[in-house]
Amino acid sequence: MNKTSLFSTAIALSLAHAPVFAEQIITPAAQHSWQNAPREHFSGEARFARLPEIPNSPNASAIVEFEAGAITDWHTHSHGQYLIVTEGEGRTQEWGKPVQIIKKGDVVWCPPNVKHWHGAGEHTAMSHIAISPQAADNKPVWLERVQLPPTAPDMAKHRQTAPLSAKQLAIVPIAALSAAGDSGRLKTAIERGLEQGLTVNEIQEIFTHQSAYAGFPRALNGMNTLQAVLKERQARGIRDPQGKAATPPDSTDYYALGRQTLQTLGSPAADSVIANHEGIDRALKAHLFGYLFARDNLNYVNRELVTVSTIAALGKADAQLRSHLGITQRLGVNDQQLQRVFDVLAKEYDPQAAEQARRVWAERAK
């Protein structure tokens, strides 16, 4: 049965035996009576609100909202159940079969007495309307907890396995000169970056990522400088490739995703004192390591090159610089390659800043 047929059947079940009213009845969302889902049957945070009864109908319905990562236990329904996904992206699984992804607009029919579970995605919230046929006799039977395989931090797919390319090294002066506000030399660095193969969208993403460290004024000035360079090059008949645009995932709990990213990178910020300061904690995890790292037109290594170069240019942030140099190394950029980064900083930005970065890295084991 296709989704349209399932949806039509679900609505028909809900409206069967319903009387004809003289006028519409509207129940405002604010009047829903929300209850927390019982912890003994749900893993994670979820809540539900029963929808108004349809007179003379044997069916019942409810809205259920799952926060990211929240799922039900294994269970069955004696008369089955319809699920209509209204927001987000979730998961469901029938016993003995693979996990299925369900998205907004999908309709799921859980047959009678079939063992299954359902809930949010790992990093995505999900809401659905649940319709229970023959509600008076439709008894749920709750079974064991769902044992999903743990999500291991996957550093391997983000690791650099080859020496840093000239294109990657071109990121270093662009980020450093933008952080320093040196628009004159930044124009030259952008020209070189384009010649080394950086696309327009990649350079724009350098400034987008940098905004989390150097602030929006520097990032916006960098964007303006890029546009000036492109205009000059177009006047000379040069058409630079736009490149891939960033496509971050939809309906994502970026805070949860950011926490996982930090665990993957092995950064102490995941468990640091920052967690006691809600505003900074959320900006760091949800915006920087969640949303920005999910933008897929700069990989993790290139984002760390932006960060290292930015912090080195800003100066007086040795602890943060040391931390990000460590992340860069864990991403596969070895000591020899880091020295190449420092050499580029010295040659194309500032020898003193490069020397300080070398000292910071050399002192990591002390």
mmCIF file of C-alpha atoms in Angstrom:
data_model
loop_
_atom_site.group_PDB
_atom_site.id
_atom_site.type_symbol
_atom_site.label_atom_id
_atom_site.label_comp_id
_atom_site.label_asym_id
_atom_site.label_seq_id
_atom_site.Cartn_x
_atom_site.Cartn_y
_atom_site.Cartn_z
ATOM 1 C CA MET A 1 0.000 0.000 0.000
ATOM 2 C CA ASN A 2 1.477 3.400 -0.972
ATOM 3 C CA LYS A 3 1.703 6.451 1.302
ATOM 4 C CA THR A 4 -1.382 8.112 -0.193
ATOM 5 C CA SER A 5 -3.496 5.022 0.330
ATOM 6 C CA LEU A 6 -2.221 4.629 3.891
ATOM 7 C CA PHE A 7 -2.971 8.243 4.682
ATOM 8 C CA SER A 8 -6.472 7.982 3.204
ATOM 9 C CA THR A 9 -7.122 4.828 5.188
ATOM 10 C CA ALA A 10 -5.870 6.478 8.392
ATOM 11 C CA ILE A 11 -8.177 9.435 7.927
ATOM 12 C CA ALA A 12 -11.069 7.156 7.080
ATOM 13 C CA LEU A 13 -10.453 5.192 10.270
ATOM 14 C CA SER A 14 -10.483 8.381 12.318
ATOM 15 C CA LEU A 15 -13.655 9.729 10.744
ATOM 16 C CA ALA A 16 -15.652 6.514 10.556
ATOM 17 C CA HIS A 17 -18.913 6.794 12.471
ATOM 18 C CA ALA A 18 -18.348 10.525 13.038
ATOM 19 C CA PRO A 19 -21.575 12.541 13.154
ATOM 20 C CA VAL A 20 -22.235 15.568 10.984
ATOM 21 C CA PHE A 21 -21.713 18.809 12.947
ATOM 22 C CA ALA A 22 -23.463 22.078 12.242
ATOM 23 C CA GLU A 23 -20.177 23.950 12.461
ATOM 24 C CA GLN A 24 -16.445 23.380 12.708
ATOM 25 C CA ILE A 25 -14.825 22.756 16.056
ATOM 26 C CA ILE A 26 -11.294 24.133 16.427
ATOM 27 C CA THR A 27 -9.088 23.097 19.316
ATOM 28 C CA PRO A 28 -6.167 25.562 19.535
ATOM 29 C CA ALA A 29 -2.732 24.035 19.948
ATOM 30 C CA ALA A 30 -2.363 25.854 23.272
ATOM 31 C CA GLN A 31 -5.246 23.798 24.660
ATOM 32 C CA HIS A 32 -3.535 20.459 24.122
ATOM 33 C CA SER A 33 -2.749 18.773 27.420
ATOM 34 C CA TRP A 34 0.850 17.614 27.146
ATOM 35 C CA GLN A 35 2.284 14.803 29.240
ATOM 36 C CA ASN A 36 5.828 13.506 29.429
ATOM 37 C CA ALA A 37 6.213 10.082 27.889
ATOM 38 C CA PRO A 38 6.793 7.421 30.571
ATOM 39 C CA ARG A 39 10.494 6.766 31.121
ATOM 40 C CA GLU A 40 9.855 3.062 31.652
ATOM 41 C CA HIS A 41 8.821 2.750 27.987
ATOM 42 C CA PHE A 42 10.832 5.526 26.277
ATOM 43 C CA SER A 43 14.555 6.204 25.978
ATOM 44 C CA GLY A 44 15.180 9.944 25.871
ATOM 45 C CA GLU A 45 12.794 12.877 26.103
ATOM 46 C CA ALA A 46 9.345 12.660 24.489
ATOM 47 C CA ARG A 47 5.893 14.030 25.203
ATOM 48 C CA PHE A 48 2.374 13.415 23.940
ATOM 49 C CA ALA A 49 -1.054 15.035 23.853
ATOM 50 C CA ARG A 50 -4.254 13.126 23.187
ATOM 51 C CA LEU A 51 -6.363 14.713 20.447
ATOM 52 C CA PRO A 52 -10.056 15.444 21.051
ATOM 53 C CA GLU A 53 -12.263 12.400 20.717
ATOM 54 C CA ILE A 54 -14.437 12.030 17.634
ATOM 55 C CA PRO A 55 -17.956 11.207 18.878
ATOM 56 C CA ASN A 56 -19.073 7.664 18.120
ATOM 57 C CA SER A 57 -15.695 6.745 16.631
ATOM 58 C CA PRO A 58 -13.890 3.685 18.041
ATOM 59 C CA ASN A 59 -10.510 5.163 17.222
ATOM 60 C CA ALA A 60 -8.206 7.415 19.236
ATOM 61 C CA SER A 61 -5.326 9.639 18.223
ATOM 62 C CA ALA A 62 -2.494 11.595 19.807
ATOM 63 C CA ILE A 63 0.377 13.874 18.877
ATOM 64 C CA VAL A 64 3.761 12.557 19.996
ATOM 65 C CA GLU A 65 6.925 14.676 19.935
ATOM 66 C CA PHE A 66 10.356 13.038 20.253
ATOM 67 C CA GLU A 67 13.492 15.030 20.959
ATOM 68 C CA ALA A 68 16.603 14.030 19.032
ATOM 69 C CA GLY A 69 17.717 10.534 19.995
ATOM 70 C CA ALA A 70 14.480 9.628 21.833
ATOM 71 C CA ILE A 71 12.812 6.339 20.885
ATOM 72 C CA THR A 72 10.217 3.932 22.260
ATOM 73 C CA ASP A 73 10.934 0.473 23.629
ATOM 74 C CA TRP A 74 10.018 -2.558 21.564
ATOM 75 C CA HIS A 75 6.242 -3.022 21.687
ATOM 76 C CA THR A 76 3.159 -4.307 19.897
ATOM 77 C CA HIS A 77 -0.447 -3.128 19.439
ATOM 78 C CA SER A 78 -3.271 -5.675 19.487
ATOM 79 C CA HIS A 79 -5.146 -3.829 16.708
ATOM 80 C CA GLY A 80 -2.183 -2.103 15.068
ATOM 81 C CA GLN A 81 -1.421 1.604 14.803
ATOM 82 C CA TYR A 82 -1.010 4.307 12.157
ATOM 83 C CA LEU A 83 1.798 6.872 12.446
ATOM 84 C CA ILE A 84 1.678 10.055 10.350
ATOM 85 C CA VAL A 85 4.997 11.929 10.540
ATOM 86 C CA THR A 86 4.258 15.658 10.809
ATOM 87 C CA GLU A 87 7.703 17.142 11.508
ATOM 88 C CA GLY A 88 11.343 16.182 11.281
ATOM 89 C CA GLU A 89 13.009 12.863 10.595
ATOM 90 C CA GLY A 90 12.858 9.693 12.652
ATOM 91 C CA ARG A 91 13.407 5.948 12.643
ATOM 92 C CA THR A 92 11.343 2.820 12.997
ATOM 93 C CA GLN A 93 12.156 -0.863 12.965
ATOM 94 C CA GLU A 94 10.212 -4.099 12.802
ATOM 95 C CA TRP A 95 11.689 -7.028 14.702
ATOM 96 C CA GLY A 96 14.204 -8.887 12.547
ATOM 97 C CA LYS A 97 14.331 -6.199 9.874
ATOM 98 C CA PRO A 98 16.590 -3.177 9.222
ATOM 99 C CA VAL A 99 16.001 0.258 10.743
ATOM 100 C CA GLN A 100 13.944 2.469 8.400
ATOM 101 C CA ILE A 101 14.148 6.265 8.091
ATOM 102 C CA ILE A 102 10.805 8.108 8.237
ATOM 103 C CA LYS A 103 10.331 11.748 7.269
ATOM 104 C CA LYS A 104 7.678 14.452 7.318
ATOM 105 C CA GLY A 105 4.679 13.312 5.310
ATOM 106 C CA ASP A 106 5.408 9.588 5.626
ATOM 107 C CA VAL A 107 2.658 7.292 6.913
ATOM 108 C CA VAL A 108 3.498 4.068 8.739
ATOM 109 C CA TRP A 109 1.088 1.193 9.395
ATOM 110 C CA CYS A 110 2.151 -1.033 12.299
ATOM 111 C CA PRO A 111 0.119 -4.265 11.892
ATOM 112 C CA PRO A 112 -1.522 -5.970 14.885
ATOM 113 C CA ASN A 113 0.848 -7.792 17.229
ATOM 114 C CA VAL A 114 3.957 -6.962 15.153
ATOM 115 C CA LYS A 115 6.942 -6.158 17.362
ATOM 116 C CA HIS A 116 8.464 -2.775 16.505
ATOM 117 C CA TRP A 117 9.773 0.523 17.832
ATOM 118 C CA HIS A 118 9.828 4.101 16.528
ATOM 119 C CA GLY A 119 11.174 7.518 17.474
ATOM 120 C CA ALA A 120 13.445 10.394 16.539
ATOM 121 C CA GLY A 121 16.642 10.277 14.534
ATOM 122 C CA GLU A 122 19.990 10.253 16.234
ATOM 123 C CA HIS A 123 20.370 14.009 15.713
ATOM 124 C CA THR A 124 16.891 14.935 14.464
ATOM 125 C CA ALA A 125 13.674 15.568 16.358
ATOM 126 C CA MET A 126 10.493 13.969 15.043
ATOM 127 C CA SER A 127 6.759 14.415 15.640
ATOM 128 C CA HIS A 128 3.939 12.169 14.524
ATOM 129 C CA ILE A 129 0.219 11.683 14.931
ATOM 130 C CA ALA A 130 -0.569 8.195 16.218
ATOM 131 C CA ILE A 131 -3.993 6.755 15.329
ATOM 132 C CA SER A 132 -5.077 3.669 17.264
ATOM 133 C CA PRO A 133 -7.902 1.675 15.649
ATOM 134 C CA GLN A 134 -10.473 0.134 18.026
ATOM 135 C CA ALA A 135 -8.845 2.066 20.845
ATOM 136 C CA ALA A 136 -10.868 0.536 23.711
ATOM 137 C CA ASP A 137 -9.475 -2.919 22.926
ATOM 138 C CA ASN A 138 -6.188 -1.886 21.298
ATOM 139 C CA LYS A 139 -3.729 -2.756 24.036
ATOM 140 C CA PRO A 140 -0.035 -1.952 23.738
ATOM 141 C CA VAL A 141 2.318 -4.596 25.064
ATOM 142 C CA TRP A 142 5.613 -3.080 26.120
ATOM 143 C CA LEU A 143 8.701 -5.241 25.716
ATOM 144 C CA GLU A 144 12.445 -4.811 26.170
ATOM 145 C CA ARG A 145 14.613 -1.748 25.571
ATOM 146 C CA VAL A 146 15.948 -1.193 22.090
ATOM 147 C CA GLN A 147 19.659 -1.961 21.955
ATOM 148 C CA LEU A 148 21.003 0.108 19.096
ATOM 149 C CA PRO A 149 24.685 -0.320 18.240
ATOM 150 C CA PRO A 150 26.700 2.503 19.801
ATOM 151 C CA THR A 151 27.709 5.302 17.474
ATOM 152 C CA ALA A 152 31.467 5.209 17.580
ATOM 153 C CA PRO A 153 33.287 8.452 16.829
ATOM 154 C CA ASP A 154 34.278 8.066 13.189
ATOM 155 C CA MET A 155 37.558 9.921 12.850
ATOM 156 C CA ALA A 156 38.756 7.730 9.971
ATOM 157 C CA LYS A 157 36.480 9.260 7.319
ATOM 158 C CA HIS A 158 37.720 12.758 8.200
ATOM 159 C CA ARG A 159 41.456 12.025 8.403
ATOM 160 C CA GLN A 160 43.947 13.488 5.961
ATOM 161 C CA THR A 161 45.911 10.665 4.356
ATOM 162 C CA ALA A 162 48.062 12.698 1.954
ATOM 163 C CA PRO A 163 50.363 15.675 2.464
ATOM 164 C CA LEU A 164 48.653 19.057 2.556
ATOM 165 C CA SER A 165 48.078 20.327 -0.964
ATOM 166 C CA ALA A 166 48.956 23.773 -2.271
ATOM 167 C CA LYS A 167 45.214 24.452 -2.361
ATOM 168 C CA GLN A 168 44.900 23.624 1.342
ATOM 169 C CA LEU A 169 47.934 25.694 2.287
ATOM 170 C CA ALA A 170 46.388 28.646 0.436
ATOM 171 C CA ILE A 171 43.712 28.673 3.157
ATOM 172 C CA VAL A 172 46.304 29.693 5.773
ATOM 173 C CA PRO A 173 47.126 33.261 4.612
ATOM 174 C CA ILE A 174 43.517 33.965 3.638
ATOM 175 C CA ALA A 175 42.310 33.129 7.156
ATOM 176 C CA ALA A 176 45.205 34.858 8.922
ATOM 177 C CA LEU A 177 45.063 38.097 6.924
ATOM 178 C CA SER A 178 41.279 38.249 7.232
ATOM 179 C CA ALA A 179 41.533 37.807 11.018
ATOM 180 C CA ALA A 180 44.120 40.582 11.143
ATOM 181 C CA GLY A 181 41.955 42.897 9.045
ATOM 182 C CA ASP A 182 44.691 43.352 6.426
ATOM 183 C CA SER A 183 42.450 43.740 3.376
ATOM 184 C CA GLY A 184 45.279 44.854 1.071
ATOM 185 C CA ARG A 185 47.341 41.697 1.489
ATOM 186 C CA LEU A 186 44.164 39.627 1.757
ATOM 187 C CA LYS A 187 43.321 40.503 -1.867
ATOM 188 C CA THR A 188 46.643 39.009 -2.944
ATOM 189 C CA ALA A 189 46.084 35.899 -0.821
ATOM 190 C CA ILE A 190 42.618 35.400 -2.314
ATOM 191 C CA GLU A 191 44.046 35.735 -5.841
ATOM 192 C CA ARG A 192 46.640 33.063 -5.031
ATOM 193 C CA GLY A 193 44.001 30.849 -3.470
ATOM 194 C CA LEU A 194 41.843 31.010 -6.595
ATOM 195 C CA GLU A 195 44.880 30.208 -8.719
ATOM 196 C CA GLN A 196 45.632 27.198 -6.480
ATOM 197 C CA GLY A 197 42.159 25.809 -7.071
ATOM 198 C CA LEU A 198 40.009 27.185 -4.252
ATOM 199 C CA THR A 199 36.478 27.848 -5.498
ATOM 200 C CA VAL A 200 34.435 30.934 -4.708
ATOM 201 C CA ASN A 201 32.182 28.974 -2.336
ATOM 202 C CA GLU A 202 35.166 27.471 -0.535
ATOM 203 C CA ILE A 203 36.657 30.908 0.110
ATOM 204 C CA GLN A 204 33.276 32.197 1.254
ATOM 205 C CA GLU A 205 33.101 29.230 3.616
ATOM 206 C CA ILE A 206 36.509 30.154 5.058
ATOM 207 C CA PHE A 207 35.004 33.450 6.194
ATOM 208 C CA THR A 208 31.772 31.769 7.358
ATOM 209 C CA HIS A 209 33.733 29.378 9.565
ATOM 210 C CA GLN A 210 36.060 32.130 10.716
ATOM 211 C CA SER A 211 33.139 34.202 11.990
ATOM 212 C CA ALA A 212 32.916 31.883 15.017
ATOM 213 C CA TYR A 213 36.467 32.854 16.021
ATOM 214 C CA ALA A 214 37.193 36.342 14.671
ATOM 215 C CA GLY A 215 33.651 37.714 14.682
ATOM 216 C CA PHE A 216 31.289 38.853 11.974
ATOM 217 C CA PRO A 217 33.007 42.202 11.210
ATOM 218 C CA ARG A 218 36.211 40.458 10.081
ATOM 219 C CA ALA A 219 34.268 37.740 8.253
ATOM 220 C CA LEU A 220 32.065 40.271 6.442
ATOM 221 C CA ASN A 221 35.102 42.348 5.490
ATOM 222 C CA GLY A 222 36.643 39.168 4.102
ATOM 223 C CA MET A 223 33.513 38.518 2.040
ATOM 224 C CA ASN A 224 33.599 42.090 0.701
ATOM 225 C CA THR A 225 37.265 41.731 -0.222
ATOM 226 C CA LEU A 226 36.507 38.493 -2.059
ATOM 227 C CA GLN A 227 33.741 40.188 -4.046
ATOM 228 C CA ALA A 228 36.114 43.022 -4.990
ATOM 229 C CA VAL A 229 38.704 40.504 -6.191
ATOM 230 C CA LEU A 230 36.127 38.597 -8.233
ATOM 231 C CA LYS A 231 34.881 41.810 -9.841
ATOM 232 C CA GLU A 232 38.423 42.790 -10.827
ATOM 233 C CA ARG A 233 39.115 39.334 -12.231
ATOM 234 C CA GLN A 234 35.867 39.342 -14.193
ATOM 235 C CA ALA A 235 36.900 42.666 -15.722
ATOM 236 C CA ARG A 236 40.061 40.882 -16.908
ATOM 237 C CA GLY A 237 37.979 38.104 -18.417
ATOM 238 C CA ILE A 238 38.606 35.565 -15.638
ATOM 239 C CA ARG A 239 35.597 33.472 -14.583
ATOM 240 C CA ASP A 240 36.367 31.666 -11.349
ATOM 241 C CA PRO A 241 34.430 28.453 -10.603
ATOM 242 C CA GLN A 242 31.668 28.909 -8.040
ATOM 243 C CA GLY A 243 32.116 25.397 -6.664
ATOM 244 C CA LYS A 244 29.884 23.308 -4.430
ATOM 245 C CA ALA A 245 27.474 25.147 -2.167
ATOM 246 C CA ALA A 246 27.175 23.988 1.438
ATOM 247 C CA THR A 247 24.268 21.648 2.120
ATOM 248 C CA PRO A 248 23.890 21.147 5.875
ATOM 249 C CA PRO A 249 21.354 18.490 6.914
ATOM 250 C CA ASP A 250 17.742 19.526 7.528
ATOM 251 C CA SER A 251 15.776 19.103 10.760
ATOM 252 C CA THR A 252 18.919 18.504 12.766
ATOM 253 C CA ASP A 253 19.476 18.978 16.482
ATOM 254 C CA TYR A 254 22.748 20.793 15.979
ATOM 255 C CA TYR A 255 23.540 20.785 19.702
ATOM 256 C CA ALA A 256 23.466 16.978 19.783
ATOM 257 C CA LEU A 257 25.429 16.841 16.521
ATOM 258 C CA GLY A 258 27.999 19.282 17.909
ATOM 259 C CA ARG A 259 28.536 17.129 20.981
ATOM 260 C CA GLN A 260 29.259 14.150 18.752
ATOM 261 C CA THR A 261 31.577 16.184 16.539
ATOM 262 C CA LEU A 262 33.589 17.219 19.587
ATOM 263 C CA GLN A 263 33.794 13.596 20.706
ATOM 264 C CA THR A 264 34.926 12.589 17.240
ATOM 265 C CA LEU A 265 37.613 15.263 17.260
ATOM 266 C CA GLY A 266 38.649 14.353 20.786
ATOM 267 C CA SER A 267 38.280 17.938 21.967
ATOM 268 C CA PRO A 268 38.117 18.662 25.712
ATOM 269 C CA ALA A 269 35.498 21.340 24.989
ATOM 270 C CA ALA A 270 32.961 18.524 25.052
ATOM 271 C CA ASP A 271 33.332 18.208 28.822
ATOM 272 C CA SER A 272 34.873 21.507 29.831
ATOM 273 C CA VAL A 273 33.732 24.196 32.242
ATOM 274 C CA ILE A 274 32.006 25.832 29.256
ATOM 275 C CA ALA A 275 29.145 23.405 29.866
ATOM 276 C CA ASN A 276 28.271 25.478 32.956
ATOM 277 C CA HIS A 277 27.672 28.574 30.832
ATOM 278 C CA GLU A 278 24.575 27.848 28.758
ATOM 279 C CA GLY A 279 24.978 30.639 26.206
ATOM 280 C CA ILE A 280 28.605 29.948 25.286
ATOM 281 C CA ASP A 281 28.049 26.202 25.530
ATOM 282 C CA ARG A 282 25.210 26.315 23.009
ATOM 283 C CA ALA A 283 27.025 28.709 20.665
ATOM 284 C CA LEU A 284 30.091 26.458 20.710
ATOM 285 C CA LYS A 285 28.342 23.121 20.295
ATOM 286 C CA ALA A 286 25.196 23.936 18.319
ATOM 287 C CA HIS A 287 26.530 26.662 16.024
ATOM 288 C CA LEU A 288 30.240 25.961 15.630
ATOM 289 C CA PHE A 289 30.732 22.209 15.991
ATOM 290 C CA GLY A 290 27.147 21.354 15.017
ATOM 291 C CA TYR A 291 25.937 23.644 12.246
ATOM 292 C CA LEU A 292 29.237 24.891 10.774
ATOM 293 C CA PHE A 293 30.943 21.495 10.782
ATOM 294 C CA ALA A 294 27.837 20.033 9.086
ATOM 295 C CA ARG A 295 28.324 22.378 6.128
ATOM 296 C CA ASP A 296 29.962 20.062 3.640
ATOM 297 C CA ASN A 297 31.956 22.270 1.285
ATOM 298 C CA LEU A 298 34.971 22.435 3.613
ATOM 299 C CA ASN A 299 36.143 19.219 5.248
ATOM 300 C CA TYR A 300 37.243 18.935 8.871
ATOM 301 C CA VAL A 301 40.956 19.377 8.100
ATOM 302 C CA ASN A 302 40.347 22.529 6.076
ATOM 303 C CA ARG A 303 38.113 23.944 8.824
ATOM 304 C CA GLU A 304 40.881 23.367 11.346
ATOM 305 C CA LEU A 305 43.375 25.074 9.039
ATOM 306 C CA VAL A 306 41.035 28.086 9.068
ATOM 307 C CA THR A 307 40.817 27.935 12.869
ATOM 308 C CA VAL A 308 44.537 27.486 13.532
ATOM 309 C CA SER A 309 45.449 30.328 11.167
ATOM 310 C CA THR A 310 42.784 32.614 12.633
ATOM 311 C CA ILE A 311 43.803 32.028 16.248
ATOM 312 C CA ALA A 312 47.498 32.389 15.387
ATOM 313 C CA ALA A 313 46.757 35.759 13.776
ATOM 314 C CA LEU A 314 44.606 36.956 16.683
ATOM 315 C CA GLY A 315 47.319 36.034 19.204
ATOM 316 C CA LYS A 316 47.164 35.660 22.993
ATOM 317 C CA ALA A 317 45.035 32.517 22.848
ATOM 318 C CA ASP A 318 47.711 29.865 23.319
ATOM 319 C CA ALA A 319 45.475 27.297 25.015
ATOM 320 C CA GLN A 320 42.951 27.409 22.184
ATOM 321 C CA LEU A 321 45.688 27.340 19.551
ATOM 322 C CA ARG A 322 47.301 24.309 21.213
ATOM 323 C CA SER A 323 43.933 22.529 21.350
ATOM 324 C CA HIS A 324 43.214 23.093 17.661
ATOM 325 C CA LEU A 325 46.732 22.136 16.615
ATOM 326 C CA GLY A 326 46.099 18.899 18.492
ATOM 327 C CA ILE A 327 42.818 18.377 16.644
ATOM 328 C CA THR A 328 44.582 19.053 13.345
ATOM 329 C CA GLN A 329 47.184 16.433 14.161
ATOM 330 C CA ARG A 330 44.533 13.875 15.145
ATOM 331 C CA LEU A 331 42.967 14.540 11.756
ATOM 332 C CA GLY A 332 46.135 13.204 10.142
ATOM 333 C CA VAL A 333 48.258 16.341 9.703
ATOM 334 C CA ASN A 334 51.603 15.226 11.151
ATOM 335 C CA ASP A 335 54.376 17.358 12.623
ATOM 336 C CA GLN A 336 56.105 17.761 9.271
ATOM 337 C CA GLN A 337 52.903 19.019 7.668
ATOM 338 C CA LEU A 338 52.202 21.373 10.586
ATOM 339 C CA GLN A 339 55.646 22.876 10.054
ATOM 340 C CA ARG A 340 54.569 23.613 6.472
ATOM 341 C CA VAL A 341 51.573 25.489 7.883
ATOM 342 C CA PHE A 342 53.885 27.510 10.150
ATOM 343 C CA ASP A 343 56.201 28.211 7.189
ATOM 344 C CA VAL A 344 53.296 29.621 5.175
ATOM 345 C CA LEU A 345 52.233 31.745 8.157
ATOM 346 C CA ALA A 346 55.763 33.137 8.401
ATOM 347 C CA LYS A 347 56.139 33.845 4.689
ATOM 348 C CA GLU A 348 52.682 35.146 3.807
ATOM 349 C CA TYR A 349 51.437 36.602 7.093
ATOM 350 C CA ASP A 350 53.823 37.331 9.970
ATOM 351 C CA PRO A 351 57.067 35.605 11.114
ATOM 352 C CA GLN A 352 56.415 36.425 14.791
ATOM 353 C CA ALA A 353 52.957 34.878 14.740
ATOM 354 C CA ALA A 354 54.406 31.781 13.078
ATOM 355 C CA GLU A 355 57.175 31.521 15.660
ATOM 356 C CA GLN A 356 54.701 31.808 18.511
ATOM 357 C CA ALA A 357 52.615 29.027 16.956
ATOM 358 C CA ARG A 358 55.728 26.847 16.750
ATOM 359 C CA ARG A 359 56.469 27.488 20.435
ATOM 360 C CA VAL A 360 52.909 26.697 21.458
ATOM 361 C CA TRP A 361 53.055 23.399 19.598
ATOM 362 C CA ALA A 362 56.522 22.548 20.878
ATOM 363 C CA GLU A 363 55.396 23.093 24.470
ATOM 364 C CA ARG A 364 52.385 20.739 24.214
ATOM 365 C CA ALA A 365 54.131 17.876 26.052
ATOM 366 C CA LYS A 366 55.551 19.996 28.883
#
